[in-house]
PDB file of C-alpha atoms in Angstrom:
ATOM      1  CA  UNK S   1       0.000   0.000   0.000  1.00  0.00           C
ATOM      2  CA  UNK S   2       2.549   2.277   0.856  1.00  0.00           C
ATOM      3  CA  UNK S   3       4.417   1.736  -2.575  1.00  0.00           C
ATOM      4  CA  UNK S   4       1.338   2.550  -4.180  1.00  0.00           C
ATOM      5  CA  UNK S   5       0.786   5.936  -2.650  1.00  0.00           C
ATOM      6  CA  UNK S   6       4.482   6.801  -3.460  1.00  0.00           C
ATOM      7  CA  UNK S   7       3.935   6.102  -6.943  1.00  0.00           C
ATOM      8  CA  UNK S   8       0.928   7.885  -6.772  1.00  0.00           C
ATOM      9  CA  UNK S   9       2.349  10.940  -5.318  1.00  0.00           C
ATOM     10  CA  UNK S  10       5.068  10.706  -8.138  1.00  0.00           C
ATOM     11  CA  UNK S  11       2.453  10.622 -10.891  1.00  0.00           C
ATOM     12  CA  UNK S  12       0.597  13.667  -9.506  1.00  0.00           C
ATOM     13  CA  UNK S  13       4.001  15.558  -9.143  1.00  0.00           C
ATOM     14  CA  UNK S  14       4.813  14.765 -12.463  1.00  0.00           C
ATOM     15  CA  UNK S  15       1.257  16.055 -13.432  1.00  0.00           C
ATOM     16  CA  UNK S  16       1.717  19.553 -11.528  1.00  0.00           C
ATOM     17  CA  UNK S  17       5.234  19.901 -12.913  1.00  0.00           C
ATOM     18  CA  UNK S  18       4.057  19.240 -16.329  1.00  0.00           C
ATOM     19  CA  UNK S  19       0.691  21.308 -16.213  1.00  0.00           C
ATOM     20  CA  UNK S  20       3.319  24.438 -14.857  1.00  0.00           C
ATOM     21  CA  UNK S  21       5.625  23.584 -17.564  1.00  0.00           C
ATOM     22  CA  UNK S  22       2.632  23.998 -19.939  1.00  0.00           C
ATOM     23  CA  UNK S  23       1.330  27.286 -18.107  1.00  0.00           C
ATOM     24  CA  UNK S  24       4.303  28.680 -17.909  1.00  0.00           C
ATOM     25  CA  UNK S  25       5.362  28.058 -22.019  1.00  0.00           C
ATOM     26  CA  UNK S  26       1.796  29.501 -22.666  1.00  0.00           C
ATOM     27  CA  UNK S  27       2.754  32.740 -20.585  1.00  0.00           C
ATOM     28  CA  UNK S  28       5.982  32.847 -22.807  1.00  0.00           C
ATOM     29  CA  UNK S  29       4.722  32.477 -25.691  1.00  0.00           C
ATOM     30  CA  UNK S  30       1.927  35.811 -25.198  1.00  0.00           C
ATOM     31  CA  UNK S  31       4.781  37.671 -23.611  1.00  0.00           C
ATOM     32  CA  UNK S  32       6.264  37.000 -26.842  1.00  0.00           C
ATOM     33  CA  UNK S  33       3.289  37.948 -28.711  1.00  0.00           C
ATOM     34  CA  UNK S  34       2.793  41.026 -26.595  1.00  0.00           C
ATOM     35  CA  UNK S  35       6.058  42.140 -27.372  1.00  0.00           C
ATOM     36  CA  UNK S  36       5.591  42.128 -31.340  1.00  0.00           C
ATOM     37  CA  UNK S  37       2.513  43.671 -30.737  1.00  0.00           C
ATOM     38  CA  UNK S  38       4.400  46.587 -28.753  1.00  0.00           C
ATOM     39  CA  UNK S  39       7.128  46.725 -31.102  1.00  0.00           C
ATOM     40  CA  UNK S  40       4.793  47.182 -34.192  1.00  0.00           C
ATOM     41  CA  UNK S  41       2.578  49.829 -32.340  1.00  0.00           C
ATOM     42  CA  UNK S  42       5.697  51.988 -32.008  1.00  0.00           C
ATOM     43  CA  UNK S  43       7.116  51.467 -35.625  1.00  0.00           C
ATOM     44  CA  UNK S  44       3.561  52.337 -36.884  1.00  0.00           C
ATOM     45  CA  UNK S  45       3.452  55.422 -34.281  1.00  0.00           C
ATOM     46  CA  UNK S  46       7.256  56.494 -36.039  1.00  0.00           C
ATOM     47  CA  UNK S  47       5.535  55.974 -39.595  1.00  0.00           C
ATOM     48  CA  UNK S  48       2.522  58.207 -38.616  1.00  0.00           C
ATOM     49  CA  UNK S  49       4.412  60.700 -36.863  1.00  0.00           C
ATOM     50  CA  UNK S  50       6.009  61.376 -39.589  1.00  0.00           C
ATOM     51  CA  UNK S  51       3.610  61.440 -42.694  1.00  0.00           C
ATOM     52  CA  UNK S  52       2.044  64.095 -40.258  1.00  0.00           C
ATOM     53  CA  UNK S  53       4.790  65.973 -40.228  1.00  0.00           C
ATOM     54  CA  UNK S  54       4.918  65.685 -44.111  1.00  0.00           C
ATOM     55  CA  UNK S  55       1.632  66.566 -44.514  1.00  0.00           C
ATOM     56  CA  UNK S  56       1.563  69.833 -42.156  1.00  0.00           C
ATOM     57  CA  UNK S  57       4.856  71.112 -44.122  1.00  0.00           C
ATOM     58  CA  UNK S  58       3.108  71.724 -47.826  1.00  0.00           C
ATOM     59  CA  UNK S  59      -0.082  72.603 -46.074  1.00  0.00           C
ATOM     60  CA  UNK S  60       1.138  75.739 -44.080  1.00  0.00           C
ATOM     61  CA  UNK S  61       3.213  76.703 -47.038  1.00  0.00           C
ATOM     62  CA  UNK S  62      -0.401  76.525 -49.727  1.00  0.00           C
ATOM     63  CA  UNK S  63      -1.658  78.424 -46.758  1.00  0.00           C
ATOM     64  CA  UNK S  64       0.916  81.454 -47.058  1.00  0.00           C
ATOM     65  CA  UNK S  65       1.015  80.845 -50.657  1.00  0.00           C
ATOM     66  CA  UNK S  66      -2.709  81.763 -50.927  1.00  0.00           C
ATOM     67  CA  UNK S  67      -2.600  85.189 -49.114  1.00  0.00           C
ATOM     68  CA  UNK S  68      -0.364  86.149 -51.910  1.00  0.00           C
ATOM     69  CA  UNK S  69      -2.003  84.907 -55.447  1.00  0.00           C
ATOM     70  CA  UNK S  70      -4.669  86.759 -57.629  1.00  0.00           C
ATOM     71  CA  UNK S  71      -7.980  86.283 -55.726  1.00  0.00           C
ATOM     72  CA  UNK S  72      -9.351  84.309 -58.542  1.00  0.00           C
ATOM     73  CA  UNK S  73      -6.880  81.579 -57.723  1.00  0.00           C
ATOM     74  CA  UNK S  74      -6.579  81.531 -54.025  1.00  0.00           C
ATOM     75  CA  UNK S  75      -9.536  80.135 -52.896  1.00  0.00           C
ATOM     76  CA  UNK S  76      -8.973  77.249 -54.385  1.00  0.00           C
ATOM     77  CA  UNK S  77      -5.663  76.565 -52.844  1.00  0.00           C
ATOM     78  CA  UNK S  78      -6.671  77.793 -49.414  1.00  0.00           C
ATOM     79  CA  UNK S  79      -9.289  75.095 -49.243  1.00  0.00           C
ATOM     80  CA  UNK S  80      -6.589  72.754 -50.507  1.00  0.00           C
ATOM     81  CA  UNK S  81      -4.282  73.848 -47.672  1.00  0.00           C
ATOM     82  CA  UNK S  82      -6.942  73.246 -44.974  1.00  0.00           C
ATOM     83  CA  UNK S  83      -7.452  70.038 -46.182  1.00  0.00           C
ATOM     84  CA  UNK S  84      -3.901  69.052 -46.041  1.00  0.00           C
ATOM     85  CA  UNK S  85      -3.812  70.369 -42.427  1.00  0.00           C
ATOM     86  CA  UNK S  86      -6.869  68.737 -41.371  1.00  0.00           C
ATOM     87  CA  UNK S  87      -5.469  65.436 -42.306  1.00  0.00           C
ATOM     88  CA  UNK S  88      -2.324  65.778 -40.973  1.00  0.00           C
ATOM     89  CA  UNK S  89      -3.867  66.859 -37.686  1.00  0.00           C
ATOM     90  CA  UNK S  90      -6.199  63.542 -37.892  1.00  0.00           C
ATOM     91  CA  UNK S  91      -2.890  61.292 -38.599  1.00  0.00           C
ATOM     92  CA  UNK S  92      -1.320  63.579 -35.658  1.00  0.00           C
ATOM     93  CA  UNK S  93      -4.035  62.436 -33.185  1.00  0.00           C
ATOM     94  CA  UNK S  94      -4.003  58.806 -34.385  1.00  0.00           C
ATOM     95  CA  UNK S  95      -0.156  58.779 -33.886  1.00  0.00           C
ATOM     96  CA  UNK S  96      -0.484  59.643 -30.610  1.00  0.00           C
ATOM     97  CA  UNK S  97      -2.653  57.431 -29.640  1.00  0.00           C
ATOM     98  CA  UNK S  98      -0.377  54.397 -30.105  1.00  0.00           C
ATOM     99  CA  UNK S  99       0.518  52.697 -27.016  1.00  0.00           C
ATOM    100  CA  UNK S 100       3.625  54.090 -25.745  1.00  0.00           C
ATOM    101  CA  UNK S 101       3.608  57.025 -27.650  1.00  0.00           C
ATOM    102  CA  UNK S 102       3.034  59.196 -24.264  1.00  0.00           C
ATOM    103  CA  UNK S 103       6.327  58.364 -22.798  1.00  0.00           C
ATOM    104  CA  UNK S 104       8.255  61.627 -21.474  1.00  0.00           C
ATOM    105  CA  UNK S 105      12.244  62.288 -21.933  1.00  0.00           C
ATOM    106  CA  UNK S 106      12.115  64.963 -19.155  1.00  0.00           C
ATOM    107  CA  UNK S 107      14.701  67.435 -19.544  1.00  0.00           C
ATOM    108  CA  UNK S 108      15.724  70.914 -18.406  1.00  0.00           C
ATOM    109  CA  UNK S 109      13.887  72.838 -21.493  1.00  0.00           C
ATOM    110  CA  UNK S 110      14.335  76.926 -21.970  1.00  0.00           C
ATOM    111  CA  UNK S 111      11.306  77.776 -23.516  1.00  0.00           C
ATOM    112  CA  UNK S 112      12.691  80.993 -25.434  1.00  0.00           C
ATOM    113  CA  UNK S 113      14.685  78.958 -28.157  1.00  0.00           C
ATOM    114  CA  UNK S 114      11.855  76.002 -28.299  1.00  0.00           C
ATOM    115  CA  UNK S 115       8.929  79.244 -29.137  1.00  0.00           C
ATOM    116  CA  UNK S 116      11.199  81.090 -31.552  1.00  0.00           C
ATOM    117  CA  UNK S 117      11.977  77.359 -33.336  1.00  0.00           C
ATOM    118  CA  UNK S 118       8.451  76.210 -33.265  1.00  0.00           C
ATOM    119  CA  UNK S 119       7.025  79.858 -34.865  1.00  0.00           C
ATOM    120  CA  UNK S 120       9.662  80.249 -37.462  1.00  0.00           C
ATOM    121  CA  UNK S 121       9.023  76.891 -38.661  1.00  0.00           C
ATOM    122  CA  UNK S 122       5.389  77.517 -38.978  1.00  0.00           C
ATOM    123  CA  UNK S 123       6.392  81.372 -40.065  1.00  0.00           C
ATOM    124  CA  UNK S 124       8.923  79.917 -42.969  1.00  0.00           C
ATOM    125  CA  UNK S 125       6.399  77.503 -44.135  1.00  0.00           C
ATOM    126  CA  UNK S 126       3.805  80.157 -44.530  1.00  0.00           C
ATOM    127  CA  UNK S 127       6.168  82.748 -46.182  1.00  0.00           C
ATOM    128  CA  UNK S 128       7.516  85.744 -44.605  1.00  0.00           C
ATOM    129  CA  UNK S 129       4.871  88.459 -43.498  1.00  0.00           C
ATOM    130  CA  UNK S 130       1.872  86.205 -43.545  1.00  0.00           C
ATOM    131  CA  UNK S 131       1.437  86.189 -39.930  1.00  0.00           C
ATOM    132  CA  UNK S 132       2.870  88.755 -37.632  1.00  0.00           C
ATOM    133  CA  UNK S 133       4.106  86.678 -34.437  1.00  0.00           C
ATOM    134  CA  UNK S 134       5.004  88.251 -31.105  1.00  0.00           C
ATOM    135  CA  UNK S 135       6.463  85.955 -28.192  1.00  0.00           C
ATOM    136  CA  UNK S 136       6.772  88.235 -24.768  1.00  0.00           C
ATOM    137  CA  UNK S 137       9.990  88.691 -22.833  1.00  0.00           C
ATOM    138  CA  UNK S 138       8.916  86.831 -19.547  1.00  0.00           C
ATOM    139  CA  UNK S 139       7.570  83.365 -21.600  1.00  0.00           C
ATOM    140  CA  UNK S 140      11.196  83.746 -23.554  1.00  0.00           C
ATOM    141  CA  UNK S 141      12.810  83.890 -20.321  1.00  0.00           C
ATOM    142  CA  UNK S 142      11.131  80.401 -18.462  1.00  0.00           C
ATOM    143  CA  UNK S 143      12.862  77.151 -18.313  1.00  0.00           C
ATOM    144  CA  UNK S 144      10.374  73.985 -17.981  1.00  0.00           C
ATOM    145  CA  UNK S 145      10.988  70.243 -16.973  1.00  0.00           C
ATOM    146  CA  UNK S 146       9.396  68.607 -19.770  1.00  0.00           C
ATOM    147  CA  UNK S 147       9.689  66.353 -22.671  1.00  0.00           C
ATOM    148  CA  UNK S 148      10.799  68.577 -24.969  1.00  0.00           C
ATOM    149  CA  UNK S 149       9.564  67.048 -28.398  1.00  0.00           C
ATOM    150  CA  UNK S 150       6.297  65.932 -26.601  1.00  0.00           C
ATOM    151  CA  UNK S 151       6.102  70.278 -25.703  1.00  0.00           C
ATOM    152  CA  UNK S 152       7.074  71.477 -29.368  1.00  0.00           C
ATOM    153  CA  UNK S 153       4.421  68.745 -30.682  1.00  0.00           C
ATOM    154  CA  UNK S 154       1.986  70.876 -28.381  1.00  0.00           C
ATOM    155  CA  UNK S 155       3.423  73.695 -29.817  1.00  0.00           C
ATOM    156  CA  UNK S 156       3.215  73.402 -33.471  1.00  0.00           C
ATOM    157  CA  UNK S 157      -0.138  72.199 -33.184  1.00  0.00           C
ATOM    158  CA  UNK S 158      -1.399  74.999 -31.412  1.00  0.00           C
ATOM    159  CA  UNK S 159       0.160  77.330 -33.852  1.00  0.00           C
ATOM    160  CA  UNK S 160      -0.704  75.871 -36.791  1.00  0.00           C
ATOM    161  CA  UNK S 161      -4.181  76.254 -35.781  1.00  0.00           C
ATOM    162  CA  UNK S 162      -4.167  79.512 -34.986  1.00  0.00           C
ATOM    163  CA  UNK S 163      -2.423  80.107 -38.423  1.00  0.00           C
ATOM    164  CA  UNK S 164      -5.044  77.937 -40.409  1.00  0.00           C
ATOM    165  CA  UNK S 165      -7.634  80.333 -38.188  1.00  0.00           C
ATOM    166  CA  UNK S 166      -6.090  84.227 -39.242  1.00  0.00           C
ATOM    167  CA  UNK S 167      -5.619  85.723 -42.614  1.00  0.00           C
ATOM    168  CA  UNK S 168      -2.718  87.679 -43.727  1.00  0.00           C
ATOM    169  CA  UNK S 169      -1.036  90.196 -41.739  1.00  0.00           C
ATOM    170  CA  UNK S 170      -2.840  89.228 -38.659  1.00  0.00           C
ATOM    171  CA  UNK S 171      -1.269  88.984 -35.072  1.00  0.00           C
ATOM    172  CA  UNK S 172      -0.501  86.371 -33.215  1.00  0.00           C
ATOM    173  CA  UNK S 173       0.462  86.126 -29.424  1.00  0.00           C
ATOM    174  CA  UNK S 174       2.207  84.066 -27.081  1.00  0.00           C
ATOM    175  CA  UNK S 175       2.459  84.876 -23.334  1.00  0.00           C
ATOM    176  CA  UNK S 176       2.660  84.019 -19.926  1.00  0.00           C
ATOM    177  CA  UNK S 177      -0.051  83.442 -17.499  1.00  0.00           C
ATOM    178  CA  UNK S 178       0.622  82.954 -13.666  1.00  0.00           C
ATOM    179  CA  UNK S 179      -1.228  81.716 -11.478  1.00  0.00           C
ATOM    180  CA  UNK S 180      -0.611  79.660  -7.339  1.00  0.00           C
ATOM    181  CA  UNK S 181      -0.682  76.279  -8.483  1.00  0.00           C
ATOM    182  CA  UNK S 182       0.024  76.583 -12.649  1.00  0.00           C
ATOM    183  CA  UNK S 183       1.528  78.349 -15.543  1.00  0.00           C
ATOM    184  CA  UNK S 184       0.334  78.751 -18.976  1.00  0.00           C
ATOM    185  CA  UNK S 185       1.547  79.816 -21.910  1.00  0.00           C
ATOM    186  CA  UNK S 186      -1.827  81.624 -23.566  1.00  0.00           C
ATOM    187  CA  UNK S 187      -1.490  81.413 -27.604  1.00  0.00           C
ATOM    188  CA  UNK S 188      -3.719  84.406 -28.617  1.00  0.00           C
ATOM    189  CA  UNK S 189      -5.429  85.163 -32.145  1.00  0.00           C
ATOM    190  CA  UNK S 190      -7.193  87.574 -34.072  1.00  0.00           C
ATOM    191  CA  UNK S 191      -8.737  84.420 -36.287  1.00  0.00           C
ATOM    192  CA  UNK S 192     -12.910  84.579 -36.892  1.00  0.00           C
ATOM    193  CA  UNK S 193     -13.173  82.329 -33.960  1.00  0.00           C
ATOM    194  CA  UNK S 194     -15.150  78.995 -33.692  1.00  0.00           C
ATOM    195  CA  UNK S 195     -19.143  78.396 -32.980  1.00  0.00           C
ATOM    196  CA  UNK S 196     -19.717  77.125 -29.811  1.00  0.00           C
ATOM    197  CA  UNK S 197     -20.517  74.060 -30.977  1.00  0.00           C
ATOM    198  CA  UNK S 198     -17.501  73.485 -32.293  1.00  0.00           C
ATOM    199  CA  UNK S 199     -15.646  73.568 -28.808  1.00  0.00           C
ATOM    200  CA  UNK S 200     -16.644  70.105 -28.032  1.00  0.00           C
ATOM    201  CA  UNK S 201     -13.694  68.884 -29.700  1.00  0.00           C
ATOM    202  CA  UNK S 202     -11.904  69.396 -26.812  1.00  0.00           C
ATOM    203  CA  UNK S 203     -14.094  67.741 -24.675  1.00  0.00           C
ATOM    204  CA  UNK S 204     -13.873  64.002 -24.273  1.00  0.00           C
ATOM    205  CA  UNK S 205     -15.350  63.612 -27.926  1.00  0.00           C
ATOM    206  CA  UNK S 206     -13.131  62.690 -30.919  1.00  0.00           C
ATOM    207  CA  UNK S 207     -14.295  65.209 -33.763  1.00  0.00           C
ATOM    208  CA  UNK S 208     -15.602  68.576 -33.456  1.00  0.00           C
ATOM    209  CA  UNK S 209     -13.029  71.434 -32.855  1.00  0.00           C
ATOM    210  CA  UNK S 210      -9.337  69.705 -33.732  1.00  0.00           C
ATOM    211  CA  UNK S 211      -8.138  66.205 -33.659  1.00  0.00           C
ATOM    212  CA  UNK S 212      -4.658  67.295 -33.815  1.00  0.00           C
ATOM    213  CA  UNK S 213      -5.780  70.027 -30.350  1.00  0.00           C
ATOM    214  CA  UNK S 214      -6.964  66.550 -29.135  1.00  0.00           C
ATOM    215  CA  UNK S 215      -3.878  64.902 -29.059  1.00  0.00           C
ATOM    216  CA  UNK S 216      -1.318  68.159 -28.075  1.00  0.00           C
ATOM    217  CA  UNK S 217      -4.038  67.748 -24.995  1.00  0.00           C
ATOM    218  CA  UNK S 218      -3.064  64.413 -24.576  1.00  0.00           C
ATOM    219  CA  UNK S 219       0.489  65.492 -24.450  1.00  0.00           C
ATOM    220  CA  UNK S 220      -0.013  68.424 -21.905  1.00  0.00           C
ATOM    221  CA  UNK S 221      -1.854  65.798 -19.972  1.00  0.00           C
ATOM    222  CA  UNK S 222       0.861  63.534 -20.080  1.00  0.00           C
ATOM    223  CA  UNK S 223       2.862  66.211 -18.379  1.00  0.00           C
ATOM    224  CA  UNK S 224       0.242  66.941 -15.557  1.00  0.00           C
ATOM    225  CA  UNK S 225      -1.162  69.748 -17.088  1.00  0.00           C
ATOM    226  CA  UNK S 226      -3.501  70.918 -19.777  1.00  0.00           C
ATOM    227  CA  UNK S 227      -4.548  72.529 -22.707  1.00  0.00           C
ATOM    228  CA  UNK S 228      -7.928  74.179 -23.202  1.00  0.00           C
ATOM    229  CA  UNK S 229      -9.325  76.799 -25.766  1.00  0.00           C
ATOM    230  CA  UNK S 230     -11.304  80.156 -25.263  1.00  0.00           C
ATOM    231  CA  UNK S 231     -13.128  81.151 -28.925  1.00  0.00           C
ATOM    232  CA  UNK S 232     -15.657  83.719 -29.980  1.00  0.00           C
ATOM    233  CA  UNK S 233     -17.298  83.943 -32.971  1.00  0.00           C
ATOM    234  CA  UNK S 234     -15.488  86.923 -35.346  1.00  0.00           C
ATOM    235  CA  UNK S 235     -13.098  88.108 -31.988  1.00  0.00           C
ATOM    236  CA  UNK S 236     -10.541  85.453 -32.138  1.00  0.00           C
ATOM    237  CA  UNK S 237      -9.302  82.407 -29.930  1.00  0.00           C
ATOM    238  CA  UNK S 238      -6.732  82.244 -26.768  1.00  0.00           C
ATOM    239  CA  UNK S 239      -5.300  78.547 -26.791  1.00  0.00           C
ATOM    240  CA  UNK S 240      -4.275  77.556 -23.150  1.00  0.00           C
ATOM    241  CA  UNK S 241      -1.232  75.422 -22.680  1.00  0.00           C
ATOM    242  CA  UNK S 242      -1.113  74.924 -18.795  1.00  0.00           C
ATOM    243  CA  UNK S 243       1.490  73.090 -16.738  1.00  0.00           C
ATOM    244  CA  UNK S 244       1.447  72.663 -13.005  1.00  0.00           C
ATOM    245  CA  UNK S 245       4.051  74.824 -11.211  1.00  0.00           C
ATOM    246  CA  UNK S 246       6.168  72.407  -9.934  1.00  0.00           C
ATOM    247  CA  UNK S 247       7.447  71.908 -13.610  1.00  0.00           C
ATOM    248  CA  UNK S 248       8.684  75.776 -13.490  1.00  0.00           C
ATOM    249  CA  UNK S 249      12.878  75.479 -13.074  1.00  0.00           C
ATOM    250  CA  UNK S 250      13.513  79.112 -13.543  1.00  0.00           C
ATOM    251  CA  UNK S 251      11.119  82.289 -14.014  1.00  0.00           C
ATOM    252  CA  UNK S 252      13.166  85.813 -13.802  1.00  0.00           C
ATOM    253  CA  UNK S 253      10.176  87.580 -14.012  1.00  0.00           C
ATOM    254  CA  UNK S 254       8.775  86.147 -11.570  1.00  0.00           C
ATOM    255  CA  UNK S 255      11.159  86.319  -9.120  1.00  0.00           C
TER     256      UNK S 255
END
């Protein structure tokens, strides 16, 4: 009897060893698969990220083309300027959200040289005098802890729409707004503003305002913070990029 239970206990050991050896090859094997999976989500996130970026380039430069052609011509190519932007906004927002496109390379960032690099390359694509862009002193003068191609993405795309949104020789603003707990850098416009309705877009919806808003949200999110917009119909729009304070290295001014 008692060599019979020994054998017995052997069996079932052998059983529990090989049922582990059989759980544990399955949990391998979709570690495995989970890890292709990742690996293609990023390559397709690189892929997108960059047809956006090709796609935003000839769009802001049909946009600062049109200002300057005969008027019986330039509708034609403003609409086809838009359209370019629009997409590249929509790939924009699908880019981001890729799994592990979020991921932040925190550095020490002075924002003077990241504003004057993200306007002139909007301002060069549009041609020179289309818009007439004016950064203040004190948001030259901050230094941020942030990712800094995550902030410029933020950037661009809250320029670009306020470019797509003016008309030649209108002004554009970028300041500084303080307040205890955040800081925001408030991109103001003279554009024909947006309907009400239209603001839903940067609500939890997916349409509406800007897909490509949507995602530099995502990205201000990402970094704690936020990014919100204030429009009125034929006044103009203030876009709000807000970070917490705590993400403030250095501000002269405010000192």
């Amino acid at each position: 009897m008692e060599t019979k239970l020994l054998v017995m206990a052997a069996i079932f050991a052998v059983l529990v060893l090989a049922g582990a050896a059989f759980a544990l090859n399955r949990l391998r094997a979709a570690e495995r698969r989970a890890d292709r999976a990742a690996s293609q989500a990023e390559a397709l996130g690189r892929c997108l990220g960059m047809i956006a970026r090709e796609l935003e380039a000839p769009g802001l430069s049909l946009l600062g083309l049109a200002a300057r052609l005969p008027p019986a011509v330039a509708p034609d190519v403003e609409t086809e300027a838009r359209r370019l932007l629009n997409l590249a906004e929509e790939v924009a927002d699908h880019f981001l959200s890729q799994p592990g496109s979020r991921g932040l390379a925190e550095n020490r960032i002075p924002l003077g040289p990241l504003l004057h690099e993200t306007v002139g390359a909007v301002s060069r694509l549009m041609g020179d005098g289309a818009r007439h862009w004016h950064v203040t002193p004190e948001a030259e003068a901050l230094v941020l802890l942030a990712d800094r191609r995550a902030l410029r993405r933020a950037l661009s795309q809250s320029l670009a729409r306020a470019a797509r949104e003016t008309r030649s020789g209108d002004r554009i603003a970028l300041r500084v707004v303080r307040a205890a707990e955040t800081v925001a850098l408030v991109i103001e416009d003279e554009g024909a503003g947006l309907p009400r309705d239209d603001l839903s877009g940067l609500g939890e919806g997916t349409r509406g305002l800007s897909l490509g808003l949507a995602a530099a949200r995502e990205l201000m999110r990402a970094h704690g913070g936020e990014l919100t917009l204030e429009a009125a119909p034929g006044i103009g729009a203030r876009t709000w990029l807000t970070l917490p304070r705590g993400r403030v290295l250095e501000d002269p001014v405010a000192a």
